Amino acid sequence: MRLADYPAAYRISTDYQDYYDKLAAAQGTDPLATARTRDAEGTMTPLARDVMFNVSAEIKNTFNEYACNVPPLLESCTVVNLCSGSGRDLYVLAQLVGENGKVIGVEPNAARRAIAEKYLTKEIKQFGYAASNVELVAGCPEDLSMIASDTADVVYSNCTFNASPDKYAYLCEVQRVLKTGGEFYFTDVFSDCRLDPEIANNIAYRAEYLGGAMYINDFRRLSYLAGFNDPRYLVTNKTILTEEEQSHYPQAAFATITCRLMNSEVSDDVCENFGEYIAYNGQLPDFPEYFLFDKDIKFPTGKECQVCNNVAAVAAYGSRYAKVFTYKGSQAHHIGDTHGDHIIKVAPDFDGIADEDDQPIMASCC
């Protein structure tokens, strides 16, 4: 498939509201029957656990997911919560951004949105805020025209991306509303192969949060087309299926993955080496010993580490994370591919004899 074909391949409808109404109807009355995100190995931060106690019981009992894998360092941020449902994560985020921050909940289903609206005044009072920092809007992630461009510090969703009827539009709208240095942080289910269209496009299978799962490499390609050069995967857990569910996908395996996509103007599609260094200062309350950048990179507190330009961009070039890192270096001198370009490094001499300098360089930051 050509790169230009990917947007159409993951688009099944452009009547977004009609699609989401049908999806909600197909999900049935039990909000947790098809929930896929789990709090595996304590992925929910202690702070998120603490503030969830302030969220009303009806909101929590009608929310469609278990875990709440929110990112750190949200104080005073503007956060857009896509498909915010009855509002559990929305009101967790409202406490984490604080009274000077703002959370915009975008929800296409009127019944779920009504529950969040019902408790708005009560929740804000419970948080001790003088004024509301929550805005609830009717809308779909694929059309965020109610939100101005370059205004969000973070866009967050909890197992809603794979259900999207137009994944390219979803990603493009996220990229548009994010500020430079902003972050799309979400958890969802992905597959290890492309699903058969008759399964992937079936609304009943999509209601299980499985039919719409993207092949993970196609997600990377679609992200690149939408302007996100370097998707990172923080937490990955095997998605457990029932025997009946597995029978629908005999060739596929699924994983629930927490993803980080940074809206950076200085990132590349591969990791480039400029001799840059960062050190995590340990100032995040939930992460005193390390900072988890992705599933393969964990920065110990106080240790200076050489990194590629894409990682440095998160820590030094306008991201909110820059305040918890010390940066050293510049991009004045390009050293090469961080992983070592094996096409060049292992090329034999013209006489066909490889010497000891022709061995691969096993240097890597990520």
CSV table of C-alpha atoms in Angstrom, one decimal:
chain,number,residue,atom,x,y,z
A,1,MET,CA,0.0,0.0,0.0
A,2,ARG,CA,1.3,3.4,-0.9
A,3,LEU,CA,1.7,6.0,1.9
A,4,ALA,CA,-0.9,8.2,0.3
A,5,ASP,CA,-3.4,5.4,0.5
A,6,TYR,CA,-3.4,5.0,4.3
A,7,PRO,CA,-5.9,7.8,5.2
A,8,ALA,CA,-8.6,6.1,3.0
A,9,ALA,CA,-7.7,2.7,4.3
A,10,TYR,CA,-8.6,3.6,7.8
A,11,ARG,CA,-11.7,5.7,7.0
A,12,ILE,CA,-15.1,4.0,7.1
A,13,SER,CA,-17.4,7.0,7.5
A,14,THR,CA,-17.3,10.8,7.4
A,15,ASP,CA,-20.7,11.1,9.0
A,16,TYR,CA,-19.1,11.2,12.4
A,17,GLN,CA,-22.0,11.9,14.6
A,18,ASP,CA,-24.1,9.1,13.1
A,19,TYR,CA,-21.3,6.7,13.4
A,20,TYR,CA,-20.7,7.5,17.1
A,21,ASP,CA,-24.4,7.2,17.8
A,22,LYS,CA,-24.4,3.7,16.3
A,23,LEU,CA,-21.3,2.8,18.2
A,24,ALA,CA,-22.8,3.8,21.5
A,25,ALA,CA,-25.9,1.8,20.8
A,26,ALA,CA,-23.8,-1.3,19.9
A,27,GLN,CA,-21.9,-1.1,23.2
A,28,GLY,CA,-24.9,-2.0,25.3
A,29,THR,CA,-25.9,-0.9,28.8
A,30,ASP,CA,-22.9,-2.2,30.7
A,31,PRO,CA,-20.2,0.5,30.5
A,32,LEU,CA,-17.4,-1.9,31.5
A,33,ALA,CA,-18.4,-4.9,29.3
A,34,THR,CA,-16.0,-3.9,26.6
A,35,ALA,CA,-13.4,-2.0,28.6
A,36,ARG,CA,-9.9,-2.8,27.4
A,37,THR,CA,-7.5,-0.5,29.4
A,38,ARG,CA,-6.4,-2.0,32.7
A,39,ASP,CA,-4.3,-0.6,35.5
A,40,ALA,CA,-1.6,-3.2,34.9
A,41,GLU,CA,1.3,-3.1,37.3
A,42,GLY,CA,0.1,0.2,38.8
A,43,THR,CA,0.3,2.3,35.7
A,44,MET,CA,-2.1,4.8,37.2
A,45,THR,CA,0.0,7.3,39.1
A,46,PRO,CA,-0.5,7.7,42.8
A,47,LEU,CA,-1.7,11.3,42.3
A,48,ALA,CA,-4.4,10.2,39.8
A,49,ARG,CA,-5.6,7.6,42.3
A,50,ASP,CA,-5.8,10.1,45.1
A,51,VAL,CA,-7.8,12.7,43.2
A,52,MET,CA,-10.2,10.1,41.7
A,53,PHE,CA,-11.8,9.8,45.2
A,54,ASN,CA,-13.2,13.3,44.6
A,55,VAL,CA,-15.2,12.1,41.5
A,56,SER,CA,-18.8,11.3,42.0
A,57,ALA,CA,-19.8,7.6,42.1
A,58,GLU,CA,-22.3,7.8,39.2
A,59,ILE,CA,-19.6,9.2,36.9
A,60,LYS,CA,-17.2,6.4,37.8
A,61,ASN,CA,-19.9,3.7,37.5
A,62,THR,CA,-20.9,4.8,34.0
A,63,PHE,CA,-17.5,5.3,32.6
A,64,ASN,CA,-16.4,2.9,29.8
A,65,GLU,CA,-12.8,2.1,30.9
A,66,TYR,CA,-10.9,1.0,34.0
A,67,ALA,CA,-7.4,2.6,34.0
A,68,CYS,CA,-6.6,6.3,33.9
A,69,ASN,CA,-3.1,6.5,32.4
A,70,VAL,CA,-2.8,10.3,32.5
A,71,PRO,CA,0.6,11.9,31.8
A,72,PRO,CA,2.6,13.8,34.4
A,73,LEU,CA,3.3,17.5,34.8
A,74,LEU,CA,-0.2,18.9,33.9
A,75,GLU,CA,-0.3,21.9,36.3
A,76,SER,CA,-1.8,25.0,34.6
A,77,CYS,CA,-2.0,23.1,31.2
A,78,THR,CA,-4.9,23.2,28.8
A,79,VAL,CA,-6.0,19.6,28.1
A,80,VAL,CA,-8.4,18.4,25.5
A,81,ASN,CA,-10.1,15.1,26.6
A,82,LEU,CA,-11.4,13.3,23.5
A,83,CYS,CA,-14.6,11.2,23.9
A,84,SER,CA,-14.7,12.1,27.5
A,85,GLY,CA,-17.8,10.1,28.2
A,86,SER,CA,-19.4,10.5,31.6
A,87,GLY,CA,-16.4,12.4,32.7
A,88,ARG,CA,-14.3,10.3,35.1
A,89,ASP,CA,-11.0,11.0,33.5
A,90,LEU,CA,-12.2,14.6,32.7
A,91,TYR,CA,-12.6,15.4,36.4
A,92,VAL,CA,-9.4,13.7,37.3
A,93,LEU,CA,-7.6,15.9,34.7
A,94,ALA,CA,-9.5,19.0,36.1
A,95,GLN,CA,-7.8,18.4,39.4
A,96,LEU,CA,-4.4,17.7,38.0
A,97,VAL,CA,-4.3,20.9,35.8
A,98,GLY,CA,-5.4,22.9,38.8
A,99,GLU,CA,-7.5,26.0,39.1
A,100,ASN,CA,-5.3,27.9,36.6
A,101,GLY,CA,-5.5,25.1,34.0
A,102,LYS,CA,-8.4,24.1,31.7
A,103,VAL,CA,-9.9,20.8,30.5
A,104,ILE,CA,-12.1,20.6,27.4
A,105,GLY,CA,-14.2,17.5,27.3
A,106,VAL,CA,-15.3,16.5,23.8
A,107,GLU,CA,-18.0,13.9,23.7
A,108,PRO,CA,-20.3,12.8,20.8
A,109,ASN,CA,-22.8,10.8,22.8
A,110,ALA,CA,-25.5,13.0,24.4
A,111,ALA,CA,-26.4,10.6,27.2
A,112,ARG,CA,-22.9,10.2,28.4
A,113,ARG,CA,-22.2,13.9,28.1
A,114,ALA,CA,-25.3,14.6,30.2
A,115,ILE,CA,-23.9,12.7,33.2
A,116,ALA,CA,-20.7,14.8,33.1
A,117,GLU,CA,-22.8,18.0,32.9
A,118,LYS,CA,-25.1,16.9,35.7
A,119,TYR,CA,-22.2,16.9,38.2
A,120,LEU,CA,-20.2,19.8,36.9
A,121,THR,CA,-21.1,22.3,39.6
A,122,LYS,CA,-20.8,19.7,42.3
A,123,GLU,CA,-17.3,18.6,41.1
A,124,ILE,CA,-15.9,22.1,40.9
A,125,LYS,CA,-17.1,22.8,44.4
A,126,GLN,CA,-15.6,19.5,45.6
A,127,PHE,CA,-12.3,20.6,44.2
A,128,GLY,CA,-12.5,23.9,46.0
A,129,TYR,CA,-12.2,26.0,42.9
A,130,ALA,CA,-13.7,29.5,42.7
A,131,ALA,CA,-14.7,29.0,39.1
A,132,SER,CA,-15.0,26.1,36.7
A,133,ASN,CA,-12.0,25.0,34.8
A,134,VAL,CA,-14.0,22.5,32.7
A,135,GLU,CA,-15.7,23.0,29.4
A,136,LEU,CA,-18.0,20.3,28.1
A,137,VAL,CA,-18.7,20.3,24.3
A,138,ALA,CA,-20.7,18.2,21.9
A,139,GLY,CA,-18.4,17.0,19.2
A,140,CYS,CA,-16.3,14.3,17.6
A,141,PRO,CA,-12.5,14.0,17.6
A,142,GLU,CA,-12.4,14.0,13.8
A,143,ASP,CA,-13.9,17.5,13.7
A,144,LEU,CA,-12.6,19.8,16.5
A,145,SER,CA,-13.6,23.0,14.8
A,146,MET,CA,-14.9,24.3,18.1
A,147,ILE,CA,-11.3,24.4,19.4
A,148,ALA,CA,-8.8,26.9,18.0
A,149,SER,CA,-5.5,25.8,16.5
A,150,ASP,CA,-2.3,25.8,18.6
A,151,THR,CA,-4.2,26.1,21.9
A,152,ALA,CA,-3.8,22.7,23.7
A,153,ASP,CA,-0.8,21.7,25.8
A,154,VAL,CA,-2.0,18.1,25.9
A,155,VAL,CA,-4.6,16.0,24.1
A,156,TYR,CA,-5.7,12.9,26.0
A,157,SER,CA,-7.9,9.9,25.2
A,158,ASN,CA,-8.6,6.6,26.9
A,159,CYS,CA,-9.3,3.8,24.4
A,160,THR,CA,-11.2,5.9,21.9
A,161,PHE,CA,-8.8,6.3,19.0
A,162,ASN,CA,-9.2,2.7,17.7
A,163,ALA,CA,-13.0,3.2,17.5
A,164,SER,CA,-12.6,6.2,15.3
A,165,PRO,CA,-14.3,6.1,11.8
A,166,ASP,CA,-11.6,8.3,10.3
A,167,LYS,CA,-8.3,7.9,12.0
A,168,TYR,CA,-6.3,10.2,9.8
A,169,ALA,CA,-8.8,13.0,10.4
A,170,TYR,CA,-8.6,12.3,14.1
A,171,LEU,CA,-4.8,12.6,14.1
A,172,CYS,CA,-4.8,15.7,12.0
A,173,GLU,CA,-7.2,17.4,14.3
A,174,VAL,CA,-5.1,16.5,17.3
A,175,GLN,CA,-2.0,17.9,15.6
A,176,ARG,CA,-3.8,21.1,14.6
A,177,VAL,CA,-5.1,22.0,18.1
A,178,LEU,CA,-1.8,21.1,19.9
A,179,LYS,CA,0.7,23.9,20.5
A,180,THR,CA,4.3,23.4,19.3
A,181,GLY,CA,5.8,21.1,21.9
A,182,GLY,CA,2.4,19.8,22.9
A,183,GLU,CA,1.7,16.1,23.5
A,184,PHE,CA,-0.9,13.6,22.4
A,185,TYR,CA,-1.0,11.1,25.2
A,186,PHE,CA,-3.4,8.1,25.0
A,187,THR,CA,-4.0,4.5,25.6
A,188,ASP,CA,-5.5,2.1,23.1
A,189,VAL,CA,-5.6,-1.3,21.5
A,190,PHE,CA,-3.4,-2.1,18.5
A,191,SER,CA,-2.9,-5.3,16.4
A,192,ASP,CA,0.1,-7.0,15.0
A,193,CYS,CA,-1.5,-7.3,11.5
A,194,ARG,CA,-4.1,-5.6,9.3
A,195,LEU,CA,-7.5,-6.9,10.1
A,196,ASP,CA,-9.9,-8.1,7.4
A,197,PRO,CA,-12.2,-5.3,6.3
A,198,GLU,CA,-15.4,-7.2,7.0
A,199,ILE,CA,-14.2,-7.5,10.6
A,200,ALA,CA,-12.5,-4.2,11.0
A,201,ASN,CA,-15.5,-2.2,9.6
A,202,ASN,CA,-18.2,-4.1,11.5
A,203,ILE,CA,-19.8,-1.9,14.1
A,204,ALA,CA,-20.4,-4.7,16.6
A,205,TYR,CA,-16.7,-5.7,16.5
A,206,ARG,CA,-15.7,-2.0,16.8
A,207,ALA,CA,-17.9,-1.7,19.9
A,208,GLU,CA,-15.6,-4.3,21.5
A,209,TYR,CA,-12.7,-2.0,20.9
A,210,LEU,CA,-11.0,-4.7,18.8
A,211,GLY,CA,-12.4,-4.4,15.3
A,212,GLY,CA,-11.0,-0.9,14.8
A,213,ALA,CA,-7.6,-1.7,16.2
A,214,MET,CA,-4.8,-0.4,13.9
A,215,TYR,CA,-1.9,-2.5,12.7
A,216,ILE,CA,0.9,-0.9,14.8
A,217,ASN,CA,3.2,-0.1,11.8
A,218,ASP,CA,0.3,1.5,10.0
A,219,PHE,CA,-0.3,3.7,13.0
A,220,ARG,CA,3.3,4.9,12.8
A,221,ARG,CA,2.9,5.7,9.1
A,222,LEU,CA,-0.4,7.5,9.6
A,223,SER,CA,1.1,9.5,12.5
A,224,TYR,CA,3.9,10.6,10.2
A,225,LEU,CA,1.4,11.8,7.6
A,226,ALA,CA,-0.4,13.8,10.2
A,227,GLY,CA,2.7,15.5,11.3
A,228,PHE,CA,3.9,13.3,14.2
A,229,ASN,CA,7.4,12.1,13.3
A,230,ASP,CA,8.3,9.9,16.2
A,231,PRO,CA,5.6,7.9,18.1
A,232,ARG,CA,6.7,6.5,21.4
A,233,TYR,CA,5.1,3.6,23.3
A,234,LEU,CA,5.3,3.8,27.0
A,235,VAL,CA,3.4,0.8,28.5
A,236,THR,CA,2.5,-2.3,26.5
A,237,ASN,CA,0.3,-5.1,27.9
A,238,LYS,CA,-1.2,-8.1,26.1
A,239,THR,CA,-4.9,-7.6,25.4
A,240,ILE,CA,-6.8,-10.5,26.9
A,241,LEU,CA,-9.5,-11.9,24.6
A,242,THR,CA,-12.3,-14.3,25.3
A,243,GLU,CA,-12.5,-17.5,23.2
A,244,GLU,CA,-15.4,-16.0,21.2
A,245,GLU,CA,-13.5,-12.8,20.6
A,246,GLN,CA,-10.3,-14.7,19.5
A,247,SER,CA,-12.4,-16.7,17.0
A,248,HIS,CA,-13.1,-13.5,15.1
A,249,TYR,CA,-9.4,-12.7,14.8
A,250,PRO,CA,-7.6,-16.1,14.3
A,251,GLN,CA,-4.5,-14.5,12.8
A,252,ALA,CA,-4.2,-11.5,15.0
A,253,ALA,CA,-2.7,-10.6,18.4
A,254,PHE,CA,-3.5,-7.4,20.3
A,255,ALA,CA,-1.8,-5.2,22.8
A,256,THR,CA,-3.0,-2.3,24.9
A,257,ILE,CA,-0.4,0.5,24.5
A,258,THR,CA,0.0,3.9,26.1
A,259,CYS,CA,1.4,6.2,23.4
A,260,ARG,CA,3.2,9.6,23.4
A,261,LEU,CA,3.2,11.7,20.2
A,262,MET,CA,5.0,15.1,20.5
A,263,ASN,CA,4.1,18.0,18.2
A,264,SER,CA,7.7,19.0,17.6
A,265,GLU,CA,9.1,21.2,14.8
A,266,VAL,CA,12.6,19.8,15.3
A,267,SER,CA,12.0,16.1,15.4
A,268,ASP,CA,12.9,13.7,12.6
A,269,ASP,CA,11.5,10.4,11.3
A,270,VAL,CA,14.6,8.6,12.6
A,271,CYS,CA,16.9,9.3,15.6
A,272,GLU,CA,19.7,11.7,14.7
A,273,ASN,CA,22.8,12.1,16.8
A,274,PHE,CA,24.0,15.7,17.6
A,275,GLY,CA,25.9,14.8,20.8
A,276,GLU,CA,23.2,16.0,23.0
A,277,TYR,CA,22.8,15.2,26.7
A,278,ILE,CA,20.0,15.4,29.3
A,279,ALA,CA,19.6,14.7,33.0
A,280,TYR,CA,16.3,14.2,34.8
A,281,ASN,CA,16.2,16.2,38.0
A,282,GLY,CA,13.7,14.0,39.9
A,283,GLN,CA,11.2,16.8,40.5
A,284,LEU,CA,8.0,14.9,39.5
A,285,PRO,CA,6.3,13.8,42.7
A,286,ASP,CA,5.1,10.5,41.2
A,287,PHE,CA,8.5,9.7,39.7
A,288,PRO,CA,11.3,10.6,42.2
A,289,GLU,CA,13.7,7.9,41.0
A,290,TYR,CA,13.3,7.9,37.2
A,291,PHE,CA,11.4,9.4,34.2
A,292,LEU,CA,9.8,6.9,31.8
A,293,PHE,CA,10.2,8.2,28.3
A,294,ASP,CA,9.0,5.1,26.6
A,295,LYS,CA,9.0,1.3,27.1
A,296,ASP,CA,12.8,1.1,26.3
A,297,ILE,CA,14.1,4.3,27.9
A,298,LYS,CA,14.0,5.2,31.6
A,299,PHE,CA,16.1,8.2,32.8
A,300,PRO,CA,17.5,7.7,36.3
A,301,THR,CA,17.4,10.8,38.5
A,302,GLY,CA,20.5,12.8,38.3
A,303,LYS,CA,22.3,10.8,35.6
A,304,GLU,CA,23.5,12.5,32.5
A,305,CYS,CA,22.5,10.5,29.4
A,306,GLN,CA,23.3,11.0,25.7
A,307,VAL,CA,20.1,11.2,23.6
A,308,CYS,CA,19.0,11.5,20.1
A,309,ASN,CA,17.5,14.8,18.8
A,310,ASN,CA,13.9,13.4,19.1
A,311,VAL,CA,14.4,12.8,22.8
A,312,ALA,CA,16.2,16.0,23.3
A,313,ALA,CA,13.3,17.8,21.6
A,314,VAL,CA,11.0,16.6,24.4
A,315,ALA,CA,13.4,17.7,27.1
A,316,ALA,CA,14.8,21.0,25.8
A,317,TYR,CA,12.9,22.5,22.9
A,318,GLY,CA,9.6,24.0,24.2
A,319,SER,CA,8.0,20.9,25.7
A,320,ARG,CA,6.5,21.3,29.2
A,321,TYR,CA,8.9,18.5,30.2
A,322,ALA,CA,11.9,20.9,29.8
A,323,LYS,CA,11.4,22.1,33.3
A,324,VAL,CA,12.3,18.8,34.8
A,325,PHE,CA,15.4,18.2,32.7
A,326,THR,CA,18.9,19.7,32.4
A,327,TYR,CA,20.1,19.9,28.8
A,328,LYS,CA,23.6,20.1,27.5
A,329,GLY,CA,24.6,20.4,23.8
A,330,SER,CA,23.3,21.9,20.6
A,331,GLN,CA,22.4,20.8,17.0
A,332,ALA,CA,25.3,22.7,15.5
A,333,HIS,CA,27.2,19.6,14.5
A,334,HIS,CA,25.5,16.5,13.1
A,335,ILE,CA,27.2,13.2,14.0
A,336,GLY,CA,24.9,10.8,12.2
A,337,ASP,CA,22.2,8.2,12.7
A,338,THR,CA,22.0,7.5,16.4
A,339,HIS,CA,21.6,3.8,15.8
A,340,GLY,CA,24.6,3.7,13.5
A,341,ASP,CA,23.9,3.6,9.7
A,342,HIS,CA,24.8,0.0,9.0
A,343,ILE,CA,24.6,0.5,5.3
A,344,ILE,CA,27.6,2.8,5.6
A,345,LYS,CA,29.3,1.4,8.6
A,346,VAL,CA,29.6,-2.2,7.4
A,347,ALA,CA,30.3,-1.4,3.8
A,348,PRO,CA,33.4,-3.4,2.8
A,349,ASP,CA,36.6,-1.8,1.4
A,350,PHE,CA,36.8,-1.6,-2.4
A,351,ASP,CA,39.0,-4.7,-2.4
A,352,GLY,CA,36.2,-6.6,-0.7
A,353,ILE,CA,38.1,-7.1,2.6
A,354,ALA,CA,36.4,-5.9,5.8
A,355,ASP,CA,38.6,-4.6,8.5
A,356,GLU,CA,37.9,-4.1,12.2
A,357,ASP,CA,36.6,-0.6,11.5
A,358,ASP,CA,33.8,-1.9,9.3
A,359,GLN,CA,31.9,-3.4,12.2
A,360,PRO,CA,28.4,-2.1,13.2
A,361,ILE,CA,28.4,0.6,15.8
A,362,MET,CA,26.1,-0.6,18.6
A,363,ALA,CA,25.3,2.9,20.0
A,364,SER,CA,21.7,3.7,20.8
A,365,CYS,CA,19.7,6.0,22.9
A,366,CYS,CA,16.3,4.6,22.1
